[in-house]
Amino acid sequence: MRRALEVAADNPPGNGVEAGAAGDLSGDIPVGAVLYGPDGVELAVGRNERERTGDPTAHAEVLALRRAAALRGEWRLDGCTLVVTLEPCTMCAGALVLARVSTLVFGAWEPKTGAVGSLWDVVRDRRLNHRPEVYGGVLATESAALLRAFFR
């Protein structure tokens, strides 16, 4: 989770200021995601890029999944672990289920849009063909602090 927090705090290339600081030109909410392979090696990272790219699907989790799939040359990410600083939304929860991610670890809970137990529980829906193991609230205080700093 500490690596995901580092990713969340990083800036888009050329920005030159700390994420969430006054003058941050990206405008993207600082959420970081790291995808680890079955052997524990980091495969890919993602940070929210919706504002920077104009892409509504450019959430940290989706970007990390896309990059890891491209690296591996396949969409199935069996045995992989996704670590993200904020509870995934419905889109991201659905994407990680469809990608067959084995384990999800997340930091702060998201009561407004969270789809891993807060508002919905997409990843544990027994009607789906894949359900990852979930560990929520890991370094939640640190993850929430990063978000609070951004929204000041």
CSV table of C-alpha atoms in Angstrom, one decimal:
chain,number,residue,atom,x,y,z
A,1,MET,CA,0.0,0.0,0.0
A,2,ARG,CA,2.9,2.4,0.6
A,3,ARG,CA,3.9,2.0,-3.1
A,4,ALA,CA,0.3,2.8,-4.1
A,5,LEU,CA,0.4,5.9,-1.9
A,6,GLU,CA,3.7,7.0,-3.6
A,7,VAL,CA,2.0,6.5,-7.0
A,8,ALA,CA,-1.0,8.5,-5.9
A,9,ALA,CA,1.2,11.4,-4.7
A,10,ASP,CA,3.2,11.5,-7.9
A,11,ASN,CA,2.5,14.1,-10.6
A,12,PRO,CA,1.8,13.7,-14.3
A,13,PRO,CA,5.0,14.4,-16.3
A,14,GLY,CA,6.0,18.0,-16.4
A,15,ASN,CA,3.7,19.2,-13.7
A,16,GLY,CA,6.5,20.1,-11.2
A,17,VAL,CA,4.3,20.4,-8.1
A,18,GLU,CA,3.2,17.9,-5.5
A,19,ALA,CA,-0.2,16.4,-6.2
A,20,GLY,CA,-3.0,18.2,-4.3
A,21,ALA,CA,-0.8,21.2,-3.7
A,22,ALA,CA,-1.9,24.7,-4.7
A,23,GLY,CA,-1.1,25.1,-8.3
A,24,ASP,CA,-1.5,21.4,-9.2
A,25,LEU,CA,-2.4,21.6,-12.8
A,26,SER,CA,-3.6,18.0,-13.2
A,27,GLY,CA,-6.8,18.3,-11.2
A,28,ASP,CA,-6.9,14.6,-10.9
A,29,ILE,CA,-7.9,13.1,-7.6
A,30,PRO,CA,-4.8,11.4,-6.1
A,31,VAL,CA,-5.6,7.7,-6.3
A,32,GLY,CA,-2.8,5.3,-6.9
A,33,ALA,CA,-3.0,1.6,-8.0
A,34,VAL,CA,-0.2,-1.0,-8.3
A,35,LEU,CA,-0.7,-4.4,-9.8
A,36,TYR,CA,1.6,-7.2,-8.7
A,37,GLY,CA,2.2,-10.4,-10.5
A,38,PRO,CA,1.8,-13.9,-8.9
A,39,ASP,CA,5.5,-13.7,-7.9
A,40,GLY,CA,5.0,-10.4,-6.1
A,41,VAL,CA,6.9,-8.4,-8.8
A,42,GLU,CA,5.3,-5.0,-9.7
A,43,LEU,CA,3.8,-5.3,-13.1
A,44,ALA,CA,2.1,-1.9,-13.6
A,45,VAL,CA,0.9,1.3,-11.9
A,46,GLY,CA,-1.8,3.7,-12.5
A,47,ARG,CA,-2.8,7.1,-11.1
A,48,ASN,CA,-6.1,8.9,-11.9
A,49,GLU,CA,-5.8,10.6,-15.3
A,50,ARG,CA,-9.3,11.6,-16.1
A,51,GLU,CA,-8.7,15.4,-16.1
A,52,ARG,CA,-5.3,15.1,-17.8
A,53,THR,CA,-6.5,12.9,-20.6
A,54,GLY,CA,-10.2,13.7,-20.8
A,55,ASP,CA,-11.0,10.0,-20.5
A,56,PRO,CA,-13.8,9.2,-18.1
A,57,THR,CA,-12.5,5.6,-17.7
A,58,ALA,CA,-8.9,6.7,-16.8
A,59,HIS,CA,-9.2,5.6,-13.2
A,60,ALA,CA,-6.0,4.4,-11.5
A,61,GLU,CA,-7.2,0.8,-11.3
A,62,VAL,CA,-8.3,0.6,-14.9
A,63,LEU,CA,-4.9,2.1,-16.1
A,64,ALA,CA,-3.0,-0.4,-14.0
A,65,LEU,CA,-5.0,-3.3,-15.3
A,66,ARG,CA,-4.6,-2.1,-19.0
A,67,ARG,CA,-0.9,-1.7,-18.6
A,68,ALA,CA,-0.4,-5.0,-16.9
A,69,ALA,CA,-2.5,-6.8,-19.5
A,70,ALA,CA,-0.4,-5.2,-22.3
A,71,LEU,CA,2.8,-6.2,-20.6
A,72,ARG,CA,1.7,-9.8,-20.1
A,73,GLY,CA,0.1,-10.0,-23.5
A,74,GLU,CA,-3.2,-11.3,-22.1
A,75,TRP,CA,-6.2,-9.9,-20.4
A,76,ARG,CA,-6.4,-12.6,-17.7
A,77,LEU,CA,-4.6,-11.4,-14.6
A,78,ASP,CA,-5.0,-14.6,-12.6
A,79,GLY,CA,-2.8,-14.8,-9.5
A,80,CYS,CA,-2.2,-11.0,-9.5
A,81,THR,CA,-2.9,-8.6,-6.7
A,82,LEU,CA,-4.2,-5.1,-7.2
A,83,VAL,CA,-3.4,-2.6,-4.4
A,84,VAL,CA,-5.2,0.7,-4.6
A,85,THR,CA,-5.5,3.7,-2.2
A,86,LEU,CA,-9.3,4.1,-2.4
A,87,GLU,CA,-12.1,1.6,-2.5
A,88,PRO,CA,-12.9,0.9,-6.2
A,89,CYS,CA,-16.0,2.2,-7.8
A,90,THR,CA,-18.4,0.0,-9.8
A,91,MET,CA,-16.5,0.4,-13.0
A,92,CYS,CA,-13.2,-0.5,-11.4
A,93,ALA,CA,-14.6,-3.3,-9.3
A,94,GLY,CA,-16.2,-4.8,-12.4
A,95,ALA,CA,-13.0,-4.5,-14.4
A,96,LEU,CA,-10.9,-6.3,-11.8
A,97,VAL,CA,-13.4,-9.1,-11.6
A,98,LEU,CA,-13.5,-9.4,-15.4
A,99,ALA,CA,-9.6,-9.4,-15.4
A,100,ARG,CA,-9.7,-12.3,-12.9
A,101,VAL,CA,-7.5,-10.4,-10.4
A,102,SER,CA,-7.0,-12.8,-7.5
A,103,THR,CA,-6.6,-10.3,-4.6
A,104,LEU,CA,-7.7,-6.8,-4.0
A,105,VAL,CA,-6.1,-4.6,-1.3
A,106,PHE,CA,-7.5,-1.1,-0.8
A,107,GLY,CA,-6.9,1.8,1.6
A,108,ALA,CA,-9.7,4.3,2.3
A,109,TRP,CA,-13.3,3.4,2.2
A,110,GLU,CA,-15.5,5.4,-0.2
A,111,PRO,CA,-19.0,5.7,1.2
A,112,LYS,CA,-20.4,7.6,-1.8
A,113,THR,CA,-19.2,5.4,-4.7
A,114,GLY,CA,-17.5,2.4,-3.2
A,115,ALA,CA,-18.3,-0.9,-4.8
A,116,VAL,CA,-16.4,-3.3,-2.5
A,117,GLY,CA,-18.6,-3.1,0.6
A,118,SER,CA,-19.5,0.6,1.1
A,119,LEU,CA,-22.4,1.3,-1.3
A,120,TRP,CA,-22.3,-1.9,-3.3
A,121,ASP,CA,-20.3,-5.1,-3.1
A,122,VAL,CA,-19.7,-6.0,-6.7
A,123,VAL,CA,-16.6,-8.2,-6.1
A,124,ARG,CA,-18.4,-10.5,-3.7
A,125,ASP,CA,-21.6,-11.0,-5.7
A,126,ARG,CA,-22.1,-14.7,-5.8
A,127,ARG,CA,-23.7,-14.5,-9.2
A,128,LEU,CA,-20.4,-13.6,-10.8
A,129,ASN,CA,-18.0,-16.3,-12.0
A,130,HIS,CA,-15.0,-14.8,-10.2
A,131,ARG,CA,-14.6,-13.3,-6.7
A,132,PRO,CA,-11.2,-12.0,-5.6
A,133,GLU,CA,-10.0,-12.1,-2.0
A,134,VAL,CA,-10.4,-8.6,-0.5
A,135,TYR,CA,-8.5,-6.7,2.2
A,136,GLY,CA,-10.0,-3.3,2.9
A,137,GLY,CA,-8.9,-0.5,5.1
A,138,VAL,CA,-5.2,-1.1,4.8
A,139,LEU,CA,-3.4,2.2,5.7
A,140,ALA,CA,-6.8,3.8,5.5
A,141,THR,CA,-5.7,6.8,7.6
A,142,GLU,CA,-2.8,7.6,5.2
A,143,SER,CA,-4.9,7.1,2.1
A,144,ALA,CA,-7.8,9.3,3.4
A,145,ALA,CA,-5.3,12.0,4.5
A,146,LEU,CA,-4.0,12.3,0.9
A,147,LEU,CA,-7.5,12.7,-0.4
A,148,ARG,CA,-8.4,15.3,2.3
A,149,ALA,CA,-5.3,17.3,1.4
A,150,PHE,CA,-6.4,17.3,-2.2
A,151,PHE,CA,-9.9,18.6,-1.5
A,152,ARG,CA,-8.9,21.5,0.7
